[in-house]
């Protein structure tokens, strides 16, 4: 196992009917900006409950944070924060709202040009506004990590800072009941791939991390379809929501190698073709494993045996079967797994590879051996 630091200060407030506790969680004298997306939280009544719980505090609102939040939209929120001397941000929504709010938290007190924060990957921020979240979509783990992904110019850029961990996150599974099927499926795939990217690498004697990752994957397989077919099955939903948070809060990454190839190439697919984040991962992961079968041989075999109970046949056929079962799982949720399903044709591969090159993404995976030529092979395999 490698050396590691593990730090996660987010207070998780989990379960039914916990919104009223915002009064206890948000500092009493805070001037709050409540941020949200395109309106689902208005439509389903969550915003009203949040405002009621905040009581007599000074509360401003900023809506309209779009999926794959855009830098330009977030700058408008930064203006609101500065104008109203906001000192607490409360994100009510999915990954895009939570991520956008983290960027606002970093950009509002920053004295330089906010675009510099993206170019330098937040390395120079010294302070950030405190933030909390109310989660409405289980997927990204943003509610319990220090990352955010921002759309800027022609790309999507992941940024990290210890200052951006939410102070608390309210995770009420019932708030996710209103999600469209498609978004639930995207979220299941996202959490599944986050787990794989910290697990299907090379053996590093992280036995607890491996078994925890396998537990998350098996739970997602068990409850994924169930929660889609029975949206108000509380226990299925509660397990899904908790898996999504645990899949990307630092726990299973501690002391082991990581491979973010699917996410890295996936962000280019979203930026270029507008394909939902979760769907990009379902397209790429099977092909990545096919191309990197040798490099990941031992962990793919372990994945086949411990997650899919595949023990018969020679090693390569067990690995092939596990990759096939993974693809079938995504398809069973209604998530298509080929680029062609999203009308991306083979002649676009050149442009995708050029975008990776432009963004400096030329040495990916746990070995950094995924060059542009290997990314091209992965994309060809994903057609
Ligand atoms: O905008 P509204 O009207 O709220 O509708 C949203 C949006 O259209 C809707 N929705 C959310 N909760 C709902 C709901 N509809 C009905 N009922 C509810 N309870 O769902 C749509 C998608 O929302 P979005 O927040 O974009 O989805 P998701 O949570 O999948 O977030 C995706 C973003 O997170 C980033 C992605 O790159 C993408 O930009 N990621 C962030 C990560 C992180 N911070 O650690 C890691 C991830 O790998 C990911 O990259
Ligand atoms: Zn993701």
Coordinates of C-alpha atoms and ligand atoms in Angstrom, one line a residue:
X1 CA 0.0 0.0 0.0
X2 CA 1.3 3.5 -0.8
X3 CA 1.6 6.3 1.7
X4 CA -1.4 8.5 1.9
X5 CA -3.2 11.3 3.7
X6 CA -6.9 10.9 4.3
X7 CA -8.8 14.0 5.1
X8 CA -12.6 14.4 4.8
X9 CA -14.3 17.0 7.0
X10 CA -17.8 16.9 5.5
X11 CA -20.6 16.4 8.0
X12 CA -23.1 14.0 6.4
X13 CA -26.7 14.5 7.5
X14 CA -28.4 11.4 6.1
X15 CA -32.0 10.3 5.9
X16 CA -35.6 11.3 5.6
X17 CA -37.0 14.7 6.5
X18 CA -33.7 16.3 7.6
X19 CA -34.1 19.7 5.7
X20 CA -35.4 21.4 8.8
X21 CA -32.0 20.9 10.4
X22 CA -30.5 23.5 8.1
X23 CA -31.3 25.9 10.9
X24 CA -28.8 24.2 13.1
X25 CA -26.2 23.5 10.3
X26 CA -26.0 27.0 8.8
X27 CA -24.4 29.7 11.0
X28 CA -27.1 31.7 12.7
X29 CA -25.9 35.1 11.4
X30 CA -24.9 33.9 7.9
X31 CA -25.8 35.9 4.8
X32 CA -26.8 33.0 2.6
X33 CA -26.9 32.5 -1.2
X34 CA -29.0 29.5 -2.2
X35 CA -27.8 28.2 -5.6
X36 CA -29.8 25.8 -7.8
X37 CA -30.2 24.6 -11.4
X38 CA -32.8 24.8 -14.0
X39 CA -35.8 24.7 -11.7
X40 CA -36.4 21.1 -10.6
X41 CA -36.0 22.2 -6.9
X42 CA -38.7 24.8 -7.4
X43 CA -41.0 22.5 -9.2
X44 CA -40.8 19.8 -6.5
X45 CA -40.9 22.0 -3.5
X46 CA -37.4 21.5 -2.2
X47 CA -36.4 25.2 -2.5
X48 CA -39.4 26.4 -0.5
X49 CA -38.5 23.9 2.3
X50 CA -34.9 25.1 2.3
X51 CA -35.9 28.7 2.5
X52 CA -38.4 28.0 5.3
X53 CA -35.7 26.2 7.3
X54 CA -33.3 29.1 6.9
X55 CA -35.8 31.2 8.9
X56 CA -34.9 34.9 9.4
X57 CA -31.4 34.8 7.9
X58 CA -30.7 37.1 5.0
X59 CA -31.1 34.8 2.0
X60 CA -30.5 35.5 -1.7
X61 CA -31.0 33.1 -4.6
X62 CA -29.1 32.2 -7.7
X63 CA -30.8 29.8 -10.2
X64 CA -29.9 28.6 -13.6
X65 CA -26.7 26.7 -13.0
X66 CA -26.8 24.4 -16.0
X67 CA -25.7 20.8 -16.4
X68 CA -21.9 20.8 -16.9
X69 CA -21.8 24.3 -15.3
X70 CA -20.4 27.1 -17.4
X71 CA -17.7 29.5 -16.2
X72 CA -19.7 32.5 -17.6
X73 CA -22.9 31.5 -15.6
X74 CA -20.9 31.1 -12.4
X75 CA -19.3 34.6 -12.8
X76 CA -22.8 36.1 -12.6
X77 CA -23.3 34.3 -9.3
X78 CA -19.9 35.7 -8.1
X79 CA -21.3 39.2 -8.7
X80 CA -24.3 38.4 -6.5
X81 CA -22.1 37.1 -3.8
X82 CA -19.9 40.2 -3.8
X83 CA -22.8 42.6 -4.0
X84 CA -24.6 41.1 -1.1
X85 CA -21.6 40.3 1.1
X86 CA -22.6 36.6 1.1
X87 CA -20.7 34.5 3.6
X88 CA -22.4 31.1 3.2
X89 CA -23.3 29.2 0.0
X90 CA -26.0 26.5 0.0
X91 CA -26.1 24.4 -3.1
X92 CA -29.4 22.6 -3.7
X93 CA -29.2 20.2 -6.6
X94 CA -27.0 17.6 -8.4
X95 CA -23.3 17.5 -9.2
X96 CA -23.5 20.5 -11.6
X97 CA -25.0 22.8 -8.9
X98 CA -22.7 21.5 -6.2
X99 CA -19.6 21.9 -8.5
X100 CA -20.7 25.3 -9.7
X101 CA -21.2 26.5 -6.1
X102 CA -17.7 25.3 -5.2
X103 CA -16.3 27.4 -8.0
X104 CA -18.3 30.4 -6.9
X105 CA -16.9 29.8 -3.3
X106 CA -13.3 30.0 -4.6
X107 CA -13.8 32.8 -7.2
X108 CA -15.8 35.3 -5.1
X109 CA -13.0 36.1 -2.6
X110 CA -10.3 35.8 -5.3
X111 CA -8.7 39.1 -6.3
X112 CA -7.3 38.0 -9.7
X113 CA -9.0 37.1 -12.9
X114 CA -11.2 34.1 -12.1
X115 CA -10.2 32.3 -15.3
X116 CA -6.8 32.1 -13.8
X117 CA -8.3 29.8 -11.1
X118 CA -9.1 27.3 -13.9
X119 CA -5.8 27.6 -15.7
X120 CA -3.9 27.1 -12.5
X121 CA -6.2 24.4 -11.3
X122 CA -7.1 26.4 -8.1
X123 CA -3.5 26.1 -6.9
X124 CA -3.3 29.8 -5.7
X125 CA -6.6 30.1 -3.8
X126 CA -6.0 31.0 -0.1
X127 CA -9.6 31.2 1.0
X128 CA -13.1 30.2 0.0
X129 CA -16.6 30.9 1.2
X130 CA -18.1 28.2 3.4
X131 CA -20.6 26.0 1.7
X132 CA -23.1 23.3 2.4
X133 CA -25.2 21.1 0.0
X134 CA -28.6 19.6 -0.3
X135 CA -28.2 16.7 -2.7
X136 CA -30.9 15.9 -5.2
X137 CA -29.0 13.6 -7.6
X138 CA -26.8 10.7 -6.4
X139 CA -23.9 10.4 -8.8
X140 CA -20.8 12.5 -8.6
X141 CA -19.9 12.4 -4.9
X142 CA -19.4 16.2 -5.0
X143 CA -21.4 16.3 -1.8
X144 CA -18.4 14.7 0.0
X145 CA -15.3 15.7 -1.9
X146 CA -13.2 18.7 -2.7
X147 CA -13.5 18.6 -6.4
X148 CA -15.5 20.4 -9.0
X149 CA -15.7 20.2 -12.8
X150 CA -16.2 23.4 -14.8
X151 CA -16.9 24.0 -18.5
X152 CA -14.6 26.7 -19.8
X153 CA -14.0 27.6 -23.4
X154 CA -13.8 24.4 -25.3
X155 CA -13.2 22.0 -22.4
X156 CA -14.3 20.7 -19.0
X157 CA -11.7 21.0 -16.3
X158 CA -11.6 19.2 -12.9
X159 CA -10.4 21.4 -10.1
X160 CA -9.5 20.5 -6.5
X161 CA -8.9 22.3 -3.2
X162 CA -9.2 21.2 0.4
X163 CA -11.0 24.5 1.0
X164 CA -13.9 23.3 -1.1
X165 CA -15.1 20.3 0.9
X166 CA -18.7 21.1 1.8
X167 CA -19.1 21.9 5.5
X168 CA -22.1 19.6 5.6
X169 CA -24.3 17.8 3.1
X170 CA -27.9 16.8 3.6
X171 CA -28.5 13.5 1.8
X172 CA -32.2 12.7 1.9
X173 CA -32.8 9.8 -0.5
X174 CA -36.5 10.9 -0.9
X175 CA -35.4 14.1 -2.5
X176 CA -34.1 12.0 -5.4
X177 CA -37.5 10.2 -6.1
X178 CA -38.4 12.9 -8.7
X179 CA -35.4 12.2 -10.9
X180 CA -36.2 11.1 -14.4
X181 CA -35.2 7.5 -15.1
X182 CA -32.4 8.6 -17.4
X183 CA -30.7 10.7 -14.7
X184 CA -30.9 7.9 -12.2
X185 CA -29.2 5.6 -14.7
X186 CA -26.5 8.2 -15.4
X187 CA -25.9 8.4 -11.7
X188 CA -25.6 4.7 -11.2
X189 CA -23.0 4.5 -14.1
X190 CA -21.1 7.5 -12.7
X191 CA -20.8 6.0 -9.2
X192 CA -19.9 2.6 -10.7
X193 CA -17.1 4.0 -12.9
X194 CA -15.7 6.2 -10.1
X195 CA -15.3 3.0 -8.1
X196 CA -13.7 1.1 -11.0
X197 CA -11.2 3.9 -11.6
X198 CA -9.8 3.5 -8.1
X199 CA -9.9 -0.3 -8.3
X200 CA -9.3 -1.8 -11.7
X201 CA -5.6 -0.7 -11.9
X202 CA -2.7 -2.9 -10.6
X203 CA -2.6 -4.8 -7.3
X204 CA -1.2 -2.7 -4.5
X205 CA -2.2 -4.7 -1.4
X206 CA -5.0 -2.3 -0.6
X207 CA -7.2 -5.1 0.7
X208 CA -9.7 -3.0 2.6
X209 CA -9.9 -0.5 -0.3
X210 CA -10.4 -3.4 -2.8
X211 CA -13.1 -5.1 -0.7
X212 CA -14.9 -1.8 -0.1
X213 CA -14.8 -1.0 -3.9
X214 CA -16.2 -4.5 -4.6
X215 CA -18.9 -3.9 -2.0
X216 CA -19.9 -0.6 -3.7
X217 CA -20.0 -2.3 -7.1
X218 CA -22.0 -5.2 -5.9
X219 CA -24.5 -2.9 -4.2
X220 CA -24.9 -0.8 -7.3
X221 CA -25.6 -3.9 -9.3
X222 CA -28.1 -5.1 -6.7
X223 CA -30.0 -1.8 -6.3
X224 CA -29.5 -0.1 -9.6
X225 CA -32.3 -1.6 -11.7
X226 CA -34.4 -2.0 -8.6
X227 CA -34.5 1.7 -7.8
X228 CA -35.2 2.6 -11.4
X229 CA -38.1 0.2 -11.5
X230 CA -39.4 1.3 -8.1
X231 CA -38.5 4.9 -7.7
X232 CA -39.9 5.2 -4.2
X233 CA -38.3 2.0 -2.7
X234 CA -36.6 3.8 0.1
X235 CA -34.0 1.2 1.1
X236 CA -32.9 0.6 -2.5
X237 CA -32.6 4.4 -3.0
X238 CA -30.8 4.9 0.3
X239 CA -28.2 2.4 -0.7
X240 CA -27.7 4.0 -4.1
X241 CA -27.3 7.4 -2.6
X242 CA -24.8 6.3 0.0
X243 CA -22.8 4.3 -2.6
X244 CA -22.5 7.4 -4.8
X245 CA -21.1 9.4 -1.9
X246 CA -18.7 6.7 -0.7
X247 CA -17.4 6.0 -4.3
X248 CA -15.7 9.4 -4.5
X249 CA -14.9 10.7 -1.1
X250 CA -11.2 9.6 -0.9
X251 CA -11.8 6.4 1.1
X252 CA -11.2 3.8 -1.6
X253 CA -8.5 5.9 -3.3
X254 CA -6.3 6.0 -0.2
X255 CA -3.0 4.2 -0.8
X256 CA -3.9 2.7 -4.2
X257 CA -3.3 3.6 -7.8
X258 CA -6.0 5.4 -9.8
X259 CA -6.8 5.5 -13.5
X260 CA -9.1 8.4 -14.6
X261 CA -8.9 7.7 -18.3
X262 CA -12.6 7.2 -18.8
X263 CA -13.3 10.6 -17.1
X264 CA -10.6 12.4 -18.9
X265 CA -11.7 11.3 -22.4
X266 CA -15.3 11.5 -21.3
X267 CA -15.0 15.2 -20.4
X268 CA -13.9 15.9 -24.0
X269 CA -17.0 14.0 -25.3
X270 CA -19.3 16.1 -23.2
X271 CA -17.5 19.3 -24.2
X272 CA -17.7 18.4 -27.9
X273 CA -21.0 16.6 -28.3
X274 CA -23.0 17.4 -25.2
X275 CA -23.2 13.8 -24.2
X276 CA -24.2 13.5 -20.5
X277 CA -21.3 12.8 -18.2
X278 CA -22.5 9.3 -17.0
X279 CA -23.1 8.2 -20.6
X280 CA -19.6 9.1 -21.7
X281 CA -18.2 6.7 -19.1
X282 CA -20.5 3.9 -20.2
X283 CA -19.2 4.4 -23.8
X284 CA -15.5 4.4 -22.8
X285 CA -14.9 2.0 -19.9
X286 CA -15.5 -1.3 -21.8
X287 CA -13.2 -0.2 -24.6
X288 CA -10.5 1.0 -22.1
X289 CA -10.5 -2.4 -20.5
X290 CA -10.3 -4.2 -23.8
X291 CA -7.3 -2.1 -24.9
X292 CA -5.5 -2.2 -21.5
X293 CA -6.3 -5.9 -20.7
X294 CA -2.6 -6.7 -20.2
X295 CA -1.8 -3.8 -17.9
X296 CA -4.9 -4.5 -15.8
X297 CA -4.8 -8.3 -16.1
X298 CA -4.6 -9.1 -12.4
X299 CA -7.3 -6.6 -11.3
X300 CA -9.6 -7.4 -14.1
X301 CA -9.5 -11.1 -13.1
X302 CA -10.2 -10.2 -9.5
X303 CA -13.1 -8.0 -10.7
X304 CA -14.4 -10.9 -12.7
X305 CA -14.3 -13.3 -9.8
X306 CA -15.3 -11.1 -6.9
X307 CA -17.9 -8.8 -8.5
X308 CA -19.4 -11.0 -11.2
X309 CA -18.6 -14.4 -9.6
X310 CA -16.9 -15.6 -12.8
X311 CA -14.6 -18.5 -12.0
X312 CA -14.7 -20.9 -14.9
X313 CA -12.7 -20.8 -18.1
X314 CA -9.2 -19.5 -18.9
X315 CA -8.1 -16.1 -17.6
X316 CA -8.6 -14.1 -20.8
X317 CA -12.1 -15.5 -21.3
X318 CA -13.1 -14.6 -17.7
X319 CA -11.8 -11.1 -18.3
X320 CA -13.8 -10.9 -21.6
X321 CA -16.9 -12.1 -19.9
X322 CA -16.6 -9.5 -17.1
X323 CA -16.2 -6.7 -19.6
X324 CA -19.3 -8.0 -21.4
X325 CA -21.3 -8.2 -18.2
X326 CA -20.3 -4.6 -17.3
X327 CA -21.5 -3.4 -20.7
X328 CA -24.7 -5.5 -20.3
X329 CA -25.3 -3.9 -16.9
X330 CA -25.1 -0.4 -18.3
X331 CA -27.4 -1.3 -21.2
X332 CA -29.9 -2.9 -18.8
X333 CA -30.2 0.5 -17.2
X334 CA -31.0 2.0 -20.6
X335 CA -27.5 3.6 -21.1
X336 CA -26.1 3.0 -24.5
X337 CA -22.4 2.0 -24.7
X338 CA -21.2 2.9 -28.2
X339 CA -20.3 6.3 -29.7
X340 CA -22.4 5.5 -32.7
X341 CA -25.5 5.3 -30.4
X342 CA -25.0 9.0 -29.8
X343 CA -24.4 9.8 -33.5
X344 CA -20.7 10.3 -33.1
X345 CA -19.1 9.0 -36.3
X346 CA -15.6 7.6 -36.8
X347 CA -14.4 10.7 -38.6
X348 CA -14.8 12.7 -35.4
X349 CA -12.1 10.7 -33.6
X350 CA -9.4 12.9 -35.0
X351 CA -11.0 16.0 -33.4
X352 CA -11.4 14.2 -30.1
X353 CA -7.7 13.3 -30.1
X354 CA -6.7 16.8 -31.0
X355 CA -8.8 18.2 -28.1
X356 CA -6.9 15.8 -25.7
X357 CA -3.6 17.0 -27.1
X358 CA -4.6 20.7 -26.8
X359 CA -5.6 20.1 -23.2
X360 CA -2.3 18.4 -22.4
X361 CA -4.0 15.0 -21.8
X362 CA -1.3 12.9 -23.4
X363 CA -0.3 10.4 -20.7
X364 CA -3.3 8.9 -18.9
X365 CA -4.0 5.8 -16.7
X366 CA -2.3 4.4 -13.6
X367 CA 0.9 3.9 -15.7
X368 CA 0.6 7.1 -17.7
X369 CA 1.0 4.9 -20.7
X370 CA -2.2 6.0 -22.4
X371 CA -0.7 8.2 -25.1
X372 CA -2.7 9.9 -27.8
X373 CA -2.2 6.8 -29.9
X374 CA -3.7 4.6 -27.2
X375 CA -6.6 7.1 -26.7
X376 CA -7.3 6.8 -30.4
X377 CA -7.4 3.0 -30.1
X378 CA -9.8 3.3 -27.2
X379 CA -12.1 5.6 -29.2
X380 CA -12.0 3.3 -32.2
X381 CA -13.0 0.4 -29.9
X382 CA -15.9 2.5 -28.5
X383 CA -17.5 3.1 -31.9
Ligands
LIG1 O1 -31.2 21.7 -13.3 P1 -32.3 21.1 -12.7 O2 -33.6 21.7 -13.1 O3 -32.2 20.9 -11.2 O4 -32.4 19.6 -13.3 C1 -31.3 18.7 -13.1 C2 -30.5 18.5 -14.4 O5 -31.3 18.8 -15.5 C3 -31.9 17.3 -12.9 N1 -32.2 17.0 -11.5 C4 -31.4 17.0 -10.5 N2 -32.0 16.6 -9.3 C5 -33.3 16.3 -9.7 C6 -33.4 16.6 -11.1 N3 -34.6 16.4 -11.7 C7 -35.6 15.9 -11.0 N4 -35.6 15.7 -9.7 C8 -34.4 15.8 -9.0 N5 -34.3 15.5 -7.7 O6 -30.9 16.4 -13.4 C9 -30.2 17.0 -14.4 C10 -28.7 16.7 -14.3 O7 -28.2 17.3 -13.2 P2 -26.6 17.4 -13.0 O8 -26.3 18.1 -11.7 O9 -25.9 18.0 -14.2 O10 -26.1 15.9 -12.9 P3 -25.0 15.2 -12.1 O11 -25.3 15.1 -10.7 O12 -24.8 13.9 -12.8 O13 -23.7 16.1 -12.3 C11 -22.9 16.1 -13.5 C12 -21.8 17.1 -13.3 O14 -20.9 16.7 -12.3 C13 -19.6 16.6 -12.7 C14 -19.8 16.2 -14.2 O15 -18.6 16.4 -15.0 C15 -20.9 17.1 -14.6 O16 -20.5 18.4 -14.9 N6 -18.8 15.7 -11.9 C16 -18.4 16.1 -10.7 C17 -17.5 15.4 -9.9 C18 -17.1 15.9 -8.6 N7 -17.4 17.1 -8.2 O17 -16.4 15.2 -7.9 C19 -17.0 14.1 -10.3 C20 -17.8 13.5 -11.4 O18 -17.0 12.5 -12.0 C21 -18.3 14.4 -12.5 O19 -17.2 14.7 -13.4
LIG2 ZN1 -18.0 11.0 -12.8

